[in-house]
Amino acid sequence: MQLDELYQAVILDHNHNPQNFGVLTDADSAAEGYNANCGDNITIYLKFDGDRIADVQFSGDGCAISKASASLMTLAIKGLTLIRARQMAEEMLELLSGKQSLPENSEALGDRIALLGVRHFPMRIKCATLPWHALLQAMVKK
Ligand code: ZN
């Protein structure tokens, strides 16, 4: 599958059926991301277990890209250590903004690779990066 087709398929799938969507009522930390260009407003909730992310959810309103990015993020970071989750967020921000080219082991990105299709649409990059920025903010409070 071409990246463009994968991009469309994954974004539509996660927009239609977002994973870990809802308010995490016993969260230890939360952070809100707002993208004025598009109107995306998404909150990331984290529950910690020692130095790990025990649970993560997101809520709010956003376009298909911001919701798909948040949904994919929750699947990718649940159970990770804070250090690893921070590394992943920084890597995703560099990849999405085009500052870093695809890594050799791009299979490790899983479905998250589909998000990189956003690089063809510079106006939408902020939609895709928003949940990852919010995640970093939510972890700062830990
Ligand atoms: Zn958006």
XYZ file of N, CA and C and ligand atoms in Angstrom:
427
model
N 0.846 -1.209 0.000
C 0.000 0.000 0.000
C 0.879 1.256 0.000
N 0.520 2.229 -0.796
C 1.246 3.498 -0.789
C 0.967 4.249 0.515
N 1.909 5.109 0.883
C 1.743 5.865 2.133
C 0.460 6.703 2.092
N 0.159 7.277 0.925
C -1.045 8.112 0.821
C -2.324 7.311 1.082
N -2.357 6.088 0.526
C -3.546 5.239 0.720
C -3.625 4.790 2.175
N -2.460 4.429 2.715
C -2.399 3.983 4.106
C -2.849 5.125 5.022
N -2.354 6.310 4.719
C -2.712 7.518 5.465
C -4.230 7.664 5.525
N -4.848 7.620 4.352
C -6.302 7.791 4.287
C -7.026 6.703 5.069
N -6.606 5.451 4.855
C -7.297 4.317 5.474
C -7.185 4.379 6.994
N -5.983 4.637 7.498
C -5.761 4.631 8.945
C -6.455 5.821 9.605
N -6.344 6.991 8.965
C -6.977 8.188 9.536
C -8.498 7.994 9.610
N -9.064 7.496 8.525
C -10.522 7.312 8.509
C -10.953 6.283 9.544
N -10.191 5.219 9.648
C -10.528 4.155 10.585
C -10.502 4.676 12.032
N -9.434 5.393 12.382
C -9.324 5.875 13.764
C -10.280 7.025 14.053
N -10.581 7.814 13.030
C -11.555 8.886 13.232
C -12.932 8.291 13.505
N -13.249 7.239 12.770
C -14.549 6.588 12.894
C -14.644 5.793 14.192
N -13.525 5.211 14.591
C -13.522 4.293 15.725
C -12.325 4.592 16.625
N -12.342 5.770 17.284
C -11.167 6.162 18.076
C -10.956 5.242 19.278
N -9.697 4.929 19.542
C -9.338 4.060 20.666
C -9.061 4.916 21.903
N -9.436 4.381 23.067
C -9.164 5.068 24.345
C -9.742 6.477 24.368
N -10.928 6.604 23.823
C -11.589 7.911 23.776
C -12.507 8.068 24.980
N -12.376 9.184 25.677
C -13.218 9.457 26.838
C -12.397 10.080 27.944
N -13.082 10.596 28.945
C -12.401 11.236 30.076
C -11.931 10.149 31.040
N -10.651 10.184 31.403
C -10.112 9.244 32.392
C -10.304 9.881 33.766
N -11.307 9.394 34.503
C -11.737 10.122 35.697
C -10.711 10.068 36.827
N -9.887 9.002 36.882
C -8.896 8.928 37.966
C -7.483 9.237 37.446
N -7.410 10.114 36.462
C -6.105 10.475 35.886
C -5.223 11.167 36.915
N -3.913 10.928 36.805
C -2.941 11.629 37.651
C -2.510 12.949 37.021
N -2.671 13.045 35.711
C -2.232 14.244 35.013
C -3.056 14.389 33.738
N -3.193 15.631 33.297
C -3.906 15.883 32.044
C -3.332 17.139 31.417
N -3.415 17.222 30.112
C -2.985 18.434 29.415
C -3.848 18.602 28.179
N -4.130 19.868 27.889
C -5.011 20.195 26.784
C -4.188 20.779 25.649
N -4.530 20.385 24.446
C -3.885 20.975 23.269
C -4.931 21.659 22.418
N -4.589 22.853 21.921
C -5.543 23.601 21.109
C -4.839 24.084 19.844
N -5.457 23.862 18.728
C -4.903 24.285 17.443
C -5.879 25.277 16.820
N -5.512 26.554 16.903
C -6.422 27.616 16.453
C -6.684 27.551 14.948
N -5.705 27.043 14.191
C -5.879 26.979 12.723
C -7.061 26.127 12.318
N -7.293 25.082 13.115
C -8.253 24.071 12.693
C -9.413 23.973 13.684
N -9.178 24.438 14.923
C -10.200 24.328 15.954
C -10.099 23.051 16.771
N -9.030 22.295 16.566
C -8.839 21.062 17.342
C -8.610 21.411 18.807
N -9.288 20.698 19.679
C -9.156 20.919 21.117
C -9.219 19.552 21.792
N -8.042 19.051 22.146
C -7.964 17.671 22.635
C -7.240 17.630 23.972
N -7.786 16.872 24.913
C -7.166 16.707 26.226
C -6.651 15.273 26.352
N -5.421 15.163 26.835
C -4.799 13.854 27.065
C -4.778 13.606 28.571
N -5.222 12.445 28.987
C -5.232 12.066 30.408
C -4.254 10.919 30.615
N -3.478 11.008 31.686
C -2.514 9.947 31.988
C -2.717 9.435 33.402
N -2.575 8.122 33.553
C -2.515 7.517 34.883
C -1.169 6.808 34.979
N -0.429 7.111 36.048
C 0.912 6.560 36.192
C 0.928 5.383 37.165
N 1.879 4.479 36.922
C 2.182 3.412 37.873
C 3.695 3.431 38.027
N 4.191 4.093 39.075
C 5.638 4.305 39.196
C 6.112 5.148 38.033
N 7.061 4.618 37.253
C 7.584 5.394 36.126
C 6.960 4.950 34.807
N 5.826 4.262 34.884
C 5.154 3.832 33.664
C 3.813 4.527 33.473
N 3.382 4.554 32.197
C 2.046 5.044 31.882
C 1.100 3.854 31.963
N 0.326 3.818 33.044
C -0.566 2.683 33.258
C -1.803 2.791 32.383
N -2.265 4.019 32.163
C -3.463 4.195 31.343
C -3.422 5.566 30.690
N -4.071 5.654 29.549
C -4.123 6.916 28.818
C -5.447 6.976 28.058
N -6.049 8.161 28.081
C -7.250 8.378 27.282
C -7.197 9.792 26.725
N -8.045 10.028 25.734
C -8.146 11.401 25.234
C -9.610 11.750 25.039
N -9.886 13.048 25.144
C -11.249 13.511 24.906
C -11.161 14.827 24.155
N -12.297 15.308 23.734
C -12.348 16.598 23.069
C -12.866 16.478 21.654
N -12.691 17.578 20.951
C -13.193 17.690 19.590
C -12.041 18.009 18.665
N -12.011 17.353 17.553
C -10.944 17.664 16.607
C -11.281 17.115 15.245
N -10.457 17.469 14.283
C -10.641 16.944 12.927
C -10.176 15.488 12.901
N -10.383 14.851 11.772
C -10.034 13.432 11.641
C -8.554 13.188 11.920
N -7.692 14.112 11.501
C -6.253 13.896 11.660
C -5.846 13.993 13.126
N -6.351 15.003 13.843
C -5.965 15.141 15.246
C -6.506 13.972 16.072
N -7.724 13.547 15.767
C -8.302 12.418 16.513
C -7.569 11.118 16.212
N -7.236 10.908 14.946
C -6.511 9.679 14.581
C -5.131 9.676 15.222
N -4.481 10.838 15.244
C -3.151 10.923 15.843
C -3.228 10.627 17.338
N -4.241 11.175 18.017
C -4.423 10.925 19.451
C -4.731 9.453 19.705
N -5.584 8.882 18.885
C -5.976 7.488 19.039
C -4.762 6.563 18.877
N -3.986 6.792 17.825
C -2.776 5.990 17.586
C -1.771 6.185 18.720
N -1.697 7.405 19.236
C -0.763 7.690 20.321
C -1.115 6.880 21.567
N -2.399 6.855 21.919
C -2.795 6.124 23.130
C -2.419 4.649 23.009
N -2.611 4.080 21.813
C -2.274 2.666 21.616
C -0.769 2.446 21.759
N 0.006 3.429 21.293
C 1.466 3.263 21.262
C 2.112 3.450 22.631
N 1.547 4.307 23.481
C 2.275 4.674 24.711
C 1.811 3.937 25.956
N 0.647 3.301 25.897
C 0.143 2.632 27.104
C 1.129 1.557 27.540
N 1.550 1.616 28.800
C 2.484 0.624 29.332
C 3.945 1.027 29.209
N 4.229 2.071 28.457
C 5.628 2.491 28.302
C 6.122 3.213 29.550
N 7.447 3.206 29.735
C 8.028 4.064 30.768
C 7.903 5.503 30.287
N 7.954 6.435 31.240
C 7.883 7.856 30.881
C 9.045 8.245 29.977
N 10.208 7.679 30.239
C 11.380 8.012 29.410
C 11.137 7.581 27.965
N 10.645 6.362 27.798
C 10.416 5.841 26.445
C 9.294 6.623 25.743
N 8.239 6.946 26.494
C 7.122 7.698 25.898
C 7.583 9.082 25.456
N 8.465 9.681 26.255
C 8.986 11.007 25.903
C 9.828 10.913 24.629
N 10.661 9.873 24.549
C 11.472 9.665 23.338
C 10.576 9.495 22.117
N 9.510 8.695 22.284
C 8.614 8.445 21.162
C 7.936 9.736 20.713
N 7.487 10.539 21.681
C 6.808 11.795 21.338
C 7.767 12.723 20.589
N 9.003 12.794 21.078
C 9.969 13.684 20.411
C 10.269 13.193 19.006
N 10.384 11.866 18.857
C 10.636 11.301 17.527
C 9.457 11.590 16.586
N 8.235 11.383 17.084
C 7.055 11.619 16.240
C 6.969 13.084 15.823
N 7.280 14.007 16.735
C 7.220 15.438 16.403
C 8.237 15.777 15.315
N 9.418 15.171 15.394
C 10.440 15.429 14.367
C 10.027 14.814 13.035
N 9.471 13.607 13.081
C 9.054 12.932 11.843
C 7.893 13.677 11.191
N 6.904 14.059 11.997
C 5.707 14.708 11.447
C 6.037 16.065 10.840
N 6.981 16.774 11.471
C 7.314 18.101 10.966
C 8.322 18.019 9.825
N 8.803 16.807 9.530
C 9.733 16.627 8.413
C 11.168 16.981 8.770
N 11.437 17.214 10.068
C 12.801 17.542 10.489
C 13.681 16.301 10.474
N 13.037 15.147 10.512
C 13.780 13.894 10.531
C 13.193 13.016 9.432
N 14.047 12.349 8.666
C 13.518 11.456 7.643
C 13.206 10.100 8.266
N 12.540 9.256 7.504
C 12.098 7.957 8.019
C 13.271 7.141 8.562
N 13.115 6.558 9.746
C 14.187 5.714 10.272
C 14.304 4.421 9.459
N 15.465 3.775 9.551
C 15.713 2.507 8.844
C 14.669 1.468 9.239
N 14.416 1.393 10.548
C 13.476 0.375 11.036
C 12.069 0.983 11.141
N 11.566 1.453 10.002
C 10.290 2.168 10.034
C 9.120 1.250 10.392
N 9.343 -0.100 10.318
C 8.258 -1.016 10.722
C 7.927 -0.806 12.208
N 8.922 -0.355 12.975
C 8.712 -0.152 14.412
C 7.644 0.908 14.669
N 7.385 1.732 13.683
C 6.368 2.776 13.855
C 4.951 2.205 13.783
N 4.806 1.005 13.203
C 3.469 0.408 13.066
C 2.550 1.321 12.281
N 1.294 1.385 12.695
C 0.309 2.219 12.001
C 0.642 3.706 12.101
N 1.486 4.064 13.072
C 1.834 5.487 13.213
C 2.509 6.017 11.958
N 3.067 5.109 11.146
C 3.722 5.555 9.913
C 2.703 6.245 9.000
N 1.444 5.823 9.104
C 0.412 6.422 8.247
C 0.268 7.920 8.519
N 0.519 8.321 9.766
C 0.394 9.743 10.116
C 1.373 10.605 9.321
N 2.467 9.972 8.888
C 3.492 10.758 8.191
C 2.994 11.259 6.837
N 1.906 10.689 6.346
C 1.287 11.208 5.121
C 0.913 12.675 5.260
N 0.768 13.138 6.492
C 0.381 14.532 6.739
C 1.463 15.503 6.258
N 2.677 14.987 6.074
C 3.763 15.873 5.632
C 3.499 16.464 4.239
N 2.609 15.819 3.483
C 2.230 16.377 2.173
C 1.248 17.533 2.315
N 0.731 17.747 3.522
C -0.288 18.786 3.744
C 0.174 19.680 4.901
N 1.098 20.618 4.608
C 1.723 21.404 5.687
C 0.725 22.074 6.616
N -0.440 22.467 6.090
C -1.442 23.121 6.937
C -1.981 22.195 8.015
N -1.856 20.874 7.790
C -2.454 19.924 8.721
C -1.438 19.323 9.688
N -0.192 19.691 9.562
C 0.827 19.079 10.422
C 0.526 19.347 11.893
N 0.054 20.560 12.191
C -0.266 20.888 13.594
C -1.379 20.007 14.149
N -2.285 19.580 13.274
C -3.359 18.673 13.711
C -2.750 17.367 14.223
N -1.756 16.869 13.496
C -1.153 15.577 13.838
C -0.210 15.688 15.033
N 0.450 16.845 15.192
C 1.416 16.974 16.291
C 0.740 17.323 17.622
N -0.446 17.897 17.562
C -1.130 18.390 18.770
C -1.201 17.361 19.915
N -1.659 16.137 19.665
C -1.746 15.190 20.793
C -0.376 14.864 21.391
N 0.652 14.859 20.561
C 1.999 14.522 21.051
C 2.551 15.663 21.900
N 2.271 16.895 21.501
C 2.663 18.038 22.333
C 1.928 17.980 23.681
N 0.650 17.676 23.643
C -0.140 17.592 24.878
C 0.390 16.475 25.774
N 0.791 15.367 25.166
C 1.359 14.258 25.944
C 2.619 14.713 26.692
N 3.508 15.420 25.975
C 4.735 15.904 26.621
C 4.391 16.829 27.787
N 3.403 17.678 27.587
C 2.976 18.589 28.666
C 2.456 17.814 29.862
N 1.644 16.799 29.591
C 1.042 16.019 30.683
C 2.127 15.273 31.457
N 3.218 14.884 30.783
C 4.291 14.159 31.464
C 5.202 15.085 32.241
N 5.276 16.350 31.832
C 6.105 17.332 32.539
C 5.654 17.436 33.996
N 4.342 17.285 34.202
C 3.776 17.462 35.545
C 4.117 16.295 36.458
N 4.645 15.205 35.873
C 4.989 14.029 36.692
C 6.332 14.278 37.347
Zn -7.189 19.594 12.735
